[in-house]
mmCIF file of C-alpha atoms and ligand atoms in Angstrom:
data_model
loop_
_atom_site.group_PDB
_atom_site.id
_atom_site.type_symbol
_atom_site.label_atom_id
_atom_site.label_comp_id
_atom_site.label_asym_id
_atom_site.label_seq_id
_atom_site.Cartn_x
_atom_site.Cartn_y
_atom_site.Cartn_z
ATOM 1 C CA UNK G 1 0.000 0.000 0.000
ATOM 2 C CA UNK G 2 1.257 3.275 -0.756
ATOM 3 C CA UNK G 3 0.637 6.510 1.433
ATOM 4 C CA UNK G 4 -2.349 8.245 -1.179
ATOM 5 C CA UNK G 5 -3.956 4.701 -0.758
ATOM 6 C CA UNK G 6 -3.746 4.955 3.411
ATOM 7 C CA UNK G 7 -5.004 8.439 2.556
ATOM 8 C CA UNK G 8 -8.477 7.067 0.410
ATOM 9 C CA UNK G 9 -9.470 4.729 3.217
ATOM 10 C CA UNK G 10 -8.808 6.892 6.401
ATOM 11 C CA UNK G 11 -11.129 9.448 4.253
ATOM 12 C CA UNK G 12 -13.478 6.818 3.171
ATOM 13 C CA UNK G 13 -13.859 5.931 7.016
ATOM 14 C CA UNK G 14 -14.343 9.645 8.229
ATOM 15 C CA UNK G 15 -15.506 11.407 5.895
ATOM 16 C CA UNK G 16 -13.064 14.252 6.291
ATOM 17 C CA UNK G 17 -10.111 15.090 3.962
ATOM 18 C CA UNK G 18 -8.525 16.990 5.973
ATOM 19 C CA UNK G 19 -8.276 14.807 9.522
ATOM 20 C CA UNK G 20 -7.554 12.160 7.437
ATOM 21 C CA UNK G 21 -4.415 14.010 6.073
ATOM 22 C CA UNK G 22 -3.390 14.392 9.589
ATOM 23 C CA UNK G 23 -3.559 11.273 10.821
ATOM 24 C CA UNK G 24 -1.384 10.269 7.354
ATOM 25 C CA UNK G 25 0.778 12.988 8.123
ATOM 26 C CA UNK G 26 1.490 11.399 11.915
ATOM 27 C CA UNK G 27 1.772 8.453 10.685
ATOM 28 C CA UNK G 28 4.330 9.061 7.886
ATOM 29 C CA UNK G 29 6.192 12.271 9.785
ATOM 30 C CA UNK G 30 5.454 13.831 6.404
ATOM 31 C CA UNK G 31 3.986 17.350 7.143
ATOM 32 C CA UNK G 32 2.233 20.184 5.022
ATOM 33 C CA UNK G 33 4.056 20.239 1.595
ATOM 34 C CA UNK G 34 5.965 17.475 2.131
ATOM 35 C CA UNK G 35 3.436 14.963 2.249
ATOM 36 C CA UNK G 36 2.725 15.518 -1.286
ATOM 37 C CA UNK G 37 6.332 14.312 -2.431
ATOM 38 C CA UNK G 38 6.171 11.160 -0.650
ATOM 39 C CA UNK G 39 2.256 10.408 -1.778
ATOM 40 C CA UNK G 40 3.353 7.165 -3.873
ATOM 41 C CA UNK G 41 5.909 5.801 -1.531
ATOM 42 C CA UNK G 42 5.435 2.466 -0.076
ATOM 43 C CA UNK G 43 3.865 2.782 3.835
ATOM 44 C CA UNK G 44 6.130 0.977 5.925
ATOM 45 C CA UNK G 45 4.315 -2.462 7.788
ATOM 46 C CA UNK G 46 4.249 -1.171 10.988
ATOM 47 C CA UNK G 47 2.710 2.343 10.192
ATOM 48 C CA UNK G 48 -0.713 1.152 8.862
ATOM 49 C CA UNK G 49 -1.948 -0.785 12.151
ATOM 50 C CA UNK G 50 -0.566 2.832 13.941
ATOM 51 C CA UNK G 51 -2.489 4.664 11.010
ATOM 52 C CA UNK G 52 -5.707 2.272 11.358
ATOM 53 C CA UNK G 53 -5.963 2.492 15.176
ATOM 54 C CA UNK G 54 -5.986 6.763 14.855
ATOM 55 C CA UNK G 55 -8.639 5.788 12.335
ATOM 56 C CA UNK G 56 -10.844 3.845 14.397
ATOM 57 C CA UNK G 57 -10.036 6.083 17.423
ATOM 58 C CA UNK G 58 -11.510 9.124 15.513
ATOM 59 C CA UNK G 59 -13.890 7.115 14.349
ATOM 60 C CA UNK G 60 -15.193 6.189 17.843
ATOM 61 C CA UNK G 61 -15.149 10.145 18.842
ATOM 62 C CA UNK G 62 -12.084 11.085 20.340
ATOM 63 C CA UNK G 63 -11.045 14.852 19.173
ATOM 64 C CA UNK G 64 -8.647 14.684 16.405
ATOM 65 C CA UNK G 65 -5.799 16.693 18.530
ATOM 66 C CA UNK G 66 -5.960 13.765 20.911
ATOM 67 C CA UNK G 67 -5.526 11.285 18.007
ATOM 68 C CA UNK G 68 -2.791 12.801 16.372
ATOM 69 C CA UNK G 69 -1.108 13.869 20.191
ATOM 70 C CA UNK G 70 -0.287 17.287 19.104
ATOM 71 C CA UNK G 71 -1.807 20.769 18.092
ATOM 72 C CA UNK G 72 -0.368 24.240 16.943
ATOM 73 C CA UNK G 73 -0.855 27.540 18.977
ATOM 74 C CA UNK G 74 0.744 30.659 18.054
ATOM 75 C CA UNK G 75 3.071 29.118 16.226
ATOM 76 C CA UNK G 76 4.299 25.974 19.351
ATOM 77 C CA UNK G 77 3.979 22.457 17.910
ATOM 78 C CA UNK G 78 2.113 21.198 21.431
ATOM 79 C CA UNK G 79 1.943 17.657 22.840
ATOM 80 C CA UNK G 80 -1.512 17.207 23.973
ATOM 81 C CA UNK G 81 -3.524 14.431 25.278
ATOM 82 C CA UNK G 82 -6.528 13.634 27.870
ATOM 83 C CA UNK G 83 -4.764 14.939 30.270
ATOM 84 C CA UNK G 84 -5.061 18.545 29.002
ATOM 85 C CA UNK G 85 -7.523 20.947 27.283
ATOM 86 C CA UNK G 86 -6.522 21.364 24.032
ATOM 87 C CA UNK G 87 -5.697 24.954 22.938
ATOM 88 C CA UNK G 88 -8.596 26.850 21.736
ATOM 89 C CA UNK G 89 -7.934 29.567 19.226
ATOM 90 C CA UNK G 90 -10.001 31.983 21.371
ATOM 91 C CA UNK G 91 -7.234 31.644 23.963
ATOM 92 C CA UNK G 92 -4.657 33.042 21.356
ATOM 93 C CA UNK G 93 -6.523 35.918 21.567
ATOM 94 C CA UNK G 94 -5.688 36.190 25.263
ATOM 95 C CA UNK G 95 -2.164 35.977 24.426
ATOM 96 C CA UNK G 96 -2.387 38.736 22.186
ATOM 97 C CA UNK G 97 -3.909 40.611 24.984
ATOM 98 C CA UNK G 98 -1.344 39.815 27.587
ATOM 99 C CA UNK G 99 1.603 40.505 24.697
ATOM 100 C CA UNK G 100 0.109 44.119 24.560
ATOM 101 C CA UNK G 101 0.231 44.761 27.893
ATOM 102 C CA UNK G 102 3.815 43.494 28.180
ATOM 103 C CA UNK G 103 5.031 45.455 25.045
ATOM 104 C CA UNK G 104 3.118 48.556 25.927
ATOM 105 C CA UNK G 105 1.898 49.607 29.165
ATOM 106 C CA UNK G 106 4.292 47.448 31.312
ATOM 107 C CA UNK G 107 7.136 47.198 28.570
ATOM 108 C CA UNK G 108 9.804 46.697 31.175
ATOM 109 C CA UNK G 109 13.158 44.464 30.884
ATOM 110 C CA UNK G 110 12.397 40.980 31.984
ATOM 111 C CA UNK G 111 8.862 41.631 33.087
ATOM 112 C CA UNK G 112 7.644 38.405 35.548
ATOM 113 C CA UNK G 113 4.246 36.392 34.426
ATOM 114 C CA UNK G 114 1.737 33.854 35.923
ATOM 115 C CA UNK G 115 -0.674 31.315 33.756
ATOM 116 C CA UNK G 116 -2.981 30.358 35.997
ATOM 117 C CA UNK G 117 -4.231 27.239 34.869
ATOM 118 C CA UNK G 118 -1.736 26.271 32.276
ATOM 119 C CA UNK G 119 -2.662 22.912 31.398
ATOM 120 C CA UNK G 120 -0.416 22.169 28.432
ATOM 121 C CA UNK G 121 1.107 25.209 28.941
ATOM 122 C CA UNK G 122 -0.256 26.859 25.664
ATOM 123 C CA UNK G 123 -0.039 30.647 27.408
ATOM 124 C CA UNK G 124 2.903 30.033 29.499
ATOM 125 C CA UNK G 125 5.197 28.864 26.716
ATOM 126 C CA UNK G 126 3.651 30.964 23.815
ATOM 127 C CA UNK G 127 4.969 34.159 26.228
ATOM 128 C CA UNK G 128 8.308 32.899 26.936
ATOM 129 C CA UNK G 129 8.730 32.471 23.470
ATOM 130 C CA UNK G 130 7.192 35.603 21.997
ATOM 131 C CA UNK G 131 8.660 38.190 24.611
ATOM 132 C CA UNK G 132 12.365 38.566 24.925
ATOM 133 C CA UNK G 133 13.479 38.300 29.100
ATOM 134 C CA UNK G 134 10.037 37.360 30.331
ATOM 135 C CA UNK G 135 10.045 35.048 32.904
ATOM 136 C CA UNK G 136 7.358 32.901 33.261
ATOM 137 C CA UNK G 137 5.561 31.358 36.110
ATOM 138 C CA UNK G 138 2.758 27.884 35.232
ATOM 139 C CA UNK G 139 0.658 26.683 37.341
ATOM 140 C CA UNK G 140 -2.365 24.133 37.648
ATOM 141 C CA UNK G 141 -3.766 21.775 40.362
ATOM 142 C CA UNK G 142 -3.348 19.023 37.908
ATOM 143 C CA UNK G 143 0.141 17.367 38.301
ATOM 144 C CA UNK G 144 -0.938 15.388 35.351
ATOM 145 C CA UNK G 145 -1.596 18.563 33.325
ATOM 146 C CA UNK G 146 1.698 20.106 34.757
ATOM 147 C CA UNK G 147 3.627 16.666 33.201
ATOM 148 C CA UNK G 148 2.152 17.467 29.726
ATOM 149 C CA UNK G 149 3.287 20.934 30.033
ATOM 150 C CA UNK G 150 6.720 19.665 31.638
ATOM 151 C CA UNK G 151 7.511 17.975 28.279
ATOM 152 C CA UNK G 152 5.994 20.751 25.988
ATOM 153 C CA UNK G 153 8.740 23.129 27.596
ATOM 154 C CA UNK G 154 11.564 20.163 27.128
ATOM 155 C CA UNK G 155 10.389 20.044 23.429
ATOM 156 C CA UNK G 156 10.198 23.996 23.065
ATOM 157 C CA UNK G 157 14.398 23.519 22.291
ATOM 158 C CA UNK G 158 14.460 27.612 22.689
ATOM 159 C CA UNK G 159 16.104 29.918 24.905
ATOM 160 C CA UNK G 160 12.954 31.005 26.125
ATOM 161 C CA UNK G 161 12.421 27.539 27.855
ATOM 162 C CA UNK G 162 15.127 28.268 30.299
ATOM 163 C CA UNK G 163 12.944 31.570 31.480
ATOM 164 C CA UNK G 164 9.627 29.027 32.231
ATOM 165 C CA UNK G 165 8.559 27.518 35.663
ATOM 166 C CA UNK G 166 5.913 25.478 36.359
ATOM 167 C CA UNK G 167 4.426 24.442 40.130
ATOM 168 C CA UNK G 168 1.490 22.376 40.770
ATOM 169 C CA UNK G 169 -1.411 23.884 43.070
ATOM 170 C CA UNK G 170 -4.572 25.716 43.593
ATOM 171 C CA UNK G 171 -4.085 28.949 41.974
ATOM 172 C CA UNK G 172 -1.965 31.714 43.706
ATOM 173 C CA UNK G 173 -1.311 29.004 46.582
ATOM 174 C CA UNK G 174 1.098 27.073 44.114
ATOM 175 C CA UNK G 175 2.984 30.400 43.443
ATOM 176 C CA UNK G 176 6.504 30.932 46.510
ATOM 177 C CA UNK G 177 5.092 33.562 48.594
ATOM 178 C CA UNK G 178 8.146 36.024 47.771
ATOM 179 C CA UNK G 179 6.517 36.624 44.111
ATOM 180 C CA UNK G 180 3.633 38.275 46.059
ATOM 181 C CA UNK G 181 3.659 42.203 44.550
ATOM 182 C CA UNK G 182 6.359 41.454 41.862
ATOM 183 C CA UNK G 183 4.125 40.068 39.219
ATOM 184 C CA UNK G 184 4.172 42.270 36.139
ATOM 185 C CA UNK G 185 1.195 40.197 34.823
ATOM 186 C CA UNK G 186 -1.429 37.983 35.314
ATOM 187 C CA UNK G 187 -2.495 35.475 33.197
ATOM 188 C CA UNK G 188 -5.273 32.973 33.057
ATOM 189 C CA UNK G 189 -7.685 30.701 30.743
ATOM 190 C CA UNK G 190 -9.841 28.669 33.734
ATOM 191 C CA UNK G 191 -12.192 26.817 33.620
ATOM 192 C CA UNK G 192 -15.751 29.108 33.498
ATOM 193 C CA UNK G 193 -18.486 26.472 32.484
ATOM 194 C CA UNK G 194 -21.185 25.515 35.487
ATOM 195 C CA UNK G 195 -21.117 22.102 36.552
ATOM 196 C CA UNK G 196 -24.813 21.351 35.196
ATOM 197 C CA UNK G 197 -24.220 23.391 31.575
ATOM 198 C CA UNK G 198 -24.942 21.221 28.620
ATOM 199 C CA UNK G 199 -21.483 20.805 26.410
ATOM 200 C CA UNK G 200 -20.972 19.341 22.933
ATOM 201 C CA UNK G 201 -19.959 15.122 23.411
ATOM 202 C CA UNK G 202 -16.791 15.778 22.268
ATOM 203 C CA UNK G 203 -15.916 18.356 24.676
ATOM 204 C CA UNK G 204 -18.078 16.521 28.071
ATOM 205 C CA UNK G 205 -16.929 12.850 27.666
ATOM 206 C CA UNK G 206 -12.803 13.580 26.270
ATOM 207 C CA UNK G 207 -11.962 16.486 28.250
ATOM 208 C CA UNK G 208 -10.916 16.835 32.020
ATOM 209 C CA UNK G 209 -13.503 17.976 33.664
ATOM 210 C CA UNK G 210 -11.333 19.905 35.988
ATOM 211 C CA UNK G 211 -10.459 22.056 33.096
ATOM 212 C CA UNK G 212 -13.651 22.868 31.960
ATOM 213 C CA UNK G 213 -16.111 23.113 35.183
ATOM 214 C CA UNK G 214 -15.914 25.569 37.596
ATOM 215 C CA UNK G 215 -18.470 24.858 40.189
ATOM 216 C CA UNK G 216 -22.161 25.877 40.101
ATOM 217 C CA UNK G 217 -22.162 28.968 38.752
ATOM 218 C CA UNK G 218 -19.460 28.533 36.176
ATOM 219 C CA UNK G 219 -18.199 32.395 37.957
ATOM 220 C CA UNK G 220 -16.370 30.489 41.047
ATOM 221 C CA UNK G 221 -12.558 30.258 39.256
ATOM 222 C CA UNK G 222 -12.730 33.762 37.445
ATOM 223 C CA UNK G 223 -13.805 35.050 40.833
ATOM 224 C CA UNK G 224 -11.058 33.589 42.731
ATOM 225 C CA UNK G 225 -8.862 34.791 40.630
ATOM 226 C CA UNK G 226 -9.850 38.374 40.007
ATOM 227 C CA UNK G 227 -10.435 38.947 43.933
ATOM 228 C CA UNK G 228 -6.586 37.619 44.439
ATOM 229 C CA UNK G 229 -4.757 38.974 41.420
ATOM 230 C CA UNK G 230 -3.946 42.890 43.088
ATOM 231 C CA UNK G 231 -1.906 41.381 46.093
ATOM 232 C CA UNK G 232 0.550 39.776 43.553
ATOM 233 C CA UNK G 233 0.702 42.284 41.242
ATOM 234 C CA UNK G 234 3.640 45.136 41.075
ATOM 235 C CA UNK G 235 2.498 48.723 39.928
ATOM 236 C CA UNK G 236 1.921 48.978 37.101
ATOM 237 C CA UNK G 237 0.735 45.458 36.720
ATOM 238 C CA UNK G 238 -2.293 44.263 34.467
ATOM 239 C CA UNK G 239 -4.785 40.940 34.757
ATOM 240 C CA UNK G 240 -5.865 39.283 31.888
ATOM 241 C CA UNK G 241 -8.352 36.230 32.118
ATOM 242 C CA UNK G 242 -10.573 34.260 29.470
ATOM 243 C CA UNK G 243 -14.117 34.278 30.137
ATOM 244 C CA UNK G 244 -17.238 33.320 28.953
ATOM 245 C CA UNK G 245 -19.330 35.918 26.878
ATOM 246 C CA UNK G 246 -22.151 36.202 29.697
ATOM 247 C CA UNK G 247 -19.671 36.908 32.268
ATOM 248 C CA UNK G 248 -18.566 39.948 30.855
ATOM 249 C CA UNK G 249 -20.432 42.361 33.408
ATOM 250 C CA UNK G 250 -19.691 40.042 36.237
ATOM 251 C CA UNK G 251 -16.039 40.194 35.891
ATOM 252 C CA UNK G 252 -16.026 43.816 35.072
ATOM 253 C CA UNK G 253 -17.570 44.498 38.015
ATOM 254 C CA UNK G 254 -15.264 42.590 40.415
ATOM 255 C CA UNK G 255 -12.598 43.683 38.878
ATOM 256 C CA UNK G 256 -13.363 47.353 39.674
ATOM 257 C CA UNK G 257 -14.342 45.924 43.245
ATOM 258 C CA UNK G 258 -11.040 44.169 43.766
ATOM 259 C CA UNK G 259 -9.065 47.859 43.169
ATOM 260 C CA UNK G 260 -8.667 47.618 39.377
ATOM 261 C CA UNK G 261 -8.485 50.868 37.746
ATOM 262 C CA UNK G 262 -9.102 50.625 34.383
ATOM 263 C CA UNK G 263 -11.270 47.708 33.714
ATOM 264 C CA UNK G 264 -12.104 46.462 29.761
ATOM 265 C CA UNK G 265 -13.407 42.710 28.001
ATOM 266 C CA UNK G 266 -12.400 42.386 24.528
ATOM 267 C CA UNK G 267 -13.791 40.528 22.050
ATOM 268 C CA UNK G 268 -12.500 37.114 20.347
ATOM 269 C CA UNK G 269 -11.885 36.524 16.555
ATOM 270 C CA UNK G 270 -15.515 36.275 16.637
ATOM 271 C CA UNK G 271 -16.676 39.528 18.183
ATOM 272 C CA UNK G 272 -17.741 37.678 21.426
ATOM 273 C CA UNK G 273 -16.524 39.250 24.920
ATOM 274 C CA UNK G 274 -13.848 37.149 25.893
ATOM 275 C CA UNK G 275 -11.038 38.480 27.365
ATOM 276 C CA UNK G 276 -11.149 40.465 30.813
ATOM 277 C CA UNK G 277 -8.174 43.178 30.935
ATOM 278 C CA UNK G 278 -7.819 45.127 34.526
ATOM 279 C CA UNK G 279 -4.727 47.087 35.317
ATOM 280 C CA UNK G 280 -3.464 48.462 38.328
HETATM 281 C C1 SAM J 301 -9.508 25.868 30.541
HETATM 282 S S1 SAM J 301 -8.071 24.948 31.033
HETATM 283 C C2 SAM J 301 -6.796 25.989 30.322
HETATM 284 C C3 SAM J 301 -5.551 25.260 29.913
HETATM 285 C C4 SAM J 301 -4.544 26.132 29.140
HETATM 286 N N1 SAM J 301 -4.147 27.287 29.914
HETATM 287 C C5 SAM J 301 -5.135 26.597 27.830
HETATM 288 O O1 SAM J 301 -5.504 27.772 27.731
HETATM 289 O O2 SAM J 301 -5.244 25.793 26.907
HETATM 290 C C6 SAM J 301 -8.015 25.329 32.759
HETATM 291 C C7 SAM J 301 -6.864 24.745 33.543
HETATM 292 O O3 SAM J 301 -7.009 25.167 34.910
HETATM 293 C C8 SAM J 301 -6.667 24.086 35.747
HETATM 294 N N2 SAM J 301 -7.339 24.277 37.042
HETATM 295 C C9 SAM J 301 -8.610 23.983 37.394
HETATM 296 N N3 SAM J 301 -8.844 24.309 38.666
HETATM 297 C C10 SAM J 301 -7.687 24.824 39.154
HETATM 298 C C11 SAM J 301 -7.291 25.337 40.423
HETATM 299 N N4 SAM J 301 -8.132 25.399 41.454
HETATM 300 N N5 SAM J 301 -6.028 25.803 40.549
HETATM 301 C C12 SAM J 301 -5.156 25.761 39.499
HETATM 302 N N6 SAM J 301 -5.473 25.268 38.293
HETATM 303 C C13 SAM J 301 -6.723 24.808 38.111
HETATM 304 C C14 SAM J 301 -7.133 22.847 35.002
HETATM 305 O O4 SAM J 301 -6.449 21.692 35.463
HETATM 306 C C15 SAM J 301 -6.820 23.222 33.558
HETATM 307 O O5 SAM J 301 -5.551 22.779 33.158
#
């Protein structure tokens, strides 16, 4: 069998071009461009049952990141698996957010950031490797999800992996107490759905729960966070947290109460309100 035949099938069986190219493209190593140069090449025994069990995995549900083991954001090649949300491209809006603080209001040498929450470590790594000097604090209760994000940073073979630490823990309590009021900025995606909110299969029955579910409001994470962030912050300092649309006002609104000054949510790629931005 050659690899344009493995191709046919796995798109026969899921009825998707596209994922099936990716699953040929993990299974050959061949990526973008390249794949089409090796198309009539022989596929070596032991990659079809590799390429037939992402098949049937797909097949049987599981997200295609999880499949395939890996996903881009911003630009990282990330390992991801069950034990980690996979990167949303809302949250590279957040990024952007938190790069515009850095670069502009807070542009200072070396500036020190937290992601909250880093699961793979999609924020904590994308802003080590995007701003020169940062150094950058991850966090997450998860020791699981802090092992996924352990490799990611061993594969991000850069110099800004050197300037990334990660802790396991509840929020702020994972952080060494002498960081308190020296934290240029805050970062966070949390978890913001309510425990008893409907979500699509393939989100509910693949993804950690503790990564999605907050508690019974959905608010309970944002709100720790947003009532704890000024104590850690330096001044200037600035807090920047994904939310969901409806909790727009909320969030605003503690913010302010928490001692925020200037208090904004901006909208994803898709015009929803997304991203909370406080500064101090
Ligand atoms: C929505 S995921 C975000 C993952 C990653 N930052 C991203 O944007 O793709 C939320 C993360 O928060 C972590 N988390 C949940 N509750 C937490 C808590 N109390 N303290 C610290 N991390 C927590 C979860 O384990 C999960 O990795």
């Amino acid at each position: 069998m050659i690899w344009r035949e493995l191709w046919a099938q796995a798109e026969a069986a899921l009825g998707s071009r596209a994922e099936a190219r990716r699953i040929v493209e993990r299974a050959s190593g061949y990526d973008g461009a390249e794949l089409a140069l090796h198309l009539e090449e022989h596929v070596p025994a032991r990659a079809v049952p590799y390429a037939e069990g992402m098949v049937a995995r797909r097949a049987a549900g599981e997200p295609l990141q999880y499949v395939v083991g890996r996903w881009g954001f911003r630009g990282l090649d990330l390992l991801v698996d069950r034990r980690v949300l996979i990167p949303r491209p809302e949250t590279e809006t957040v990024v952007e957010a938190a790069l515009g603080e850095l670069r502009g209001r807070l542009g200072g040498i070396a500036p020190v950031v937290v992601d909250l929450g880093t699961g793979s470590g999609a924020i904590a790594l994308a802003v080590a490797q995007e701003v020169a000097g940062a150094r950058v604090w991850g966090t997450d209760v998860s020791s699981a999800a802090v092992a996924v994000a352990r490799a990611n940073l061993a594969g991000l073979g850069c110099a800004g992996a050197q300037r990334v630490r990660l802790a396991v823990g509840r929020w702020y309590d994972a952080l060494p107490p002498e960081l308190q009021g020296h934290v240029d900025l805050i970062v966070s995606n949390p978890p913001y759905v309510a425990d008893r909110e409907p979500l699509p299969a393939e989100v509910a029955e693949w993804e950690p729960p503790e990564a999605l579910f907050s508690g019974p409001t959905g608010f309970e994470a944002v709100g720790e966070i947003v009532a704890g962030a000024a104590s850690w912050l330096a001044r200037p300092g600035a807090l920047v947290v994904e939310i969901a649309p409806h909790q727009a006002a909320a969030a605003s609104d503690m913010a302010r109460r928490a001692g925020f000054a200037a208090v904004e949510v901006r909208a994803d790629l898709l015009g929803r309100p997304r991203v909370l931005v406080a500064r101090v």
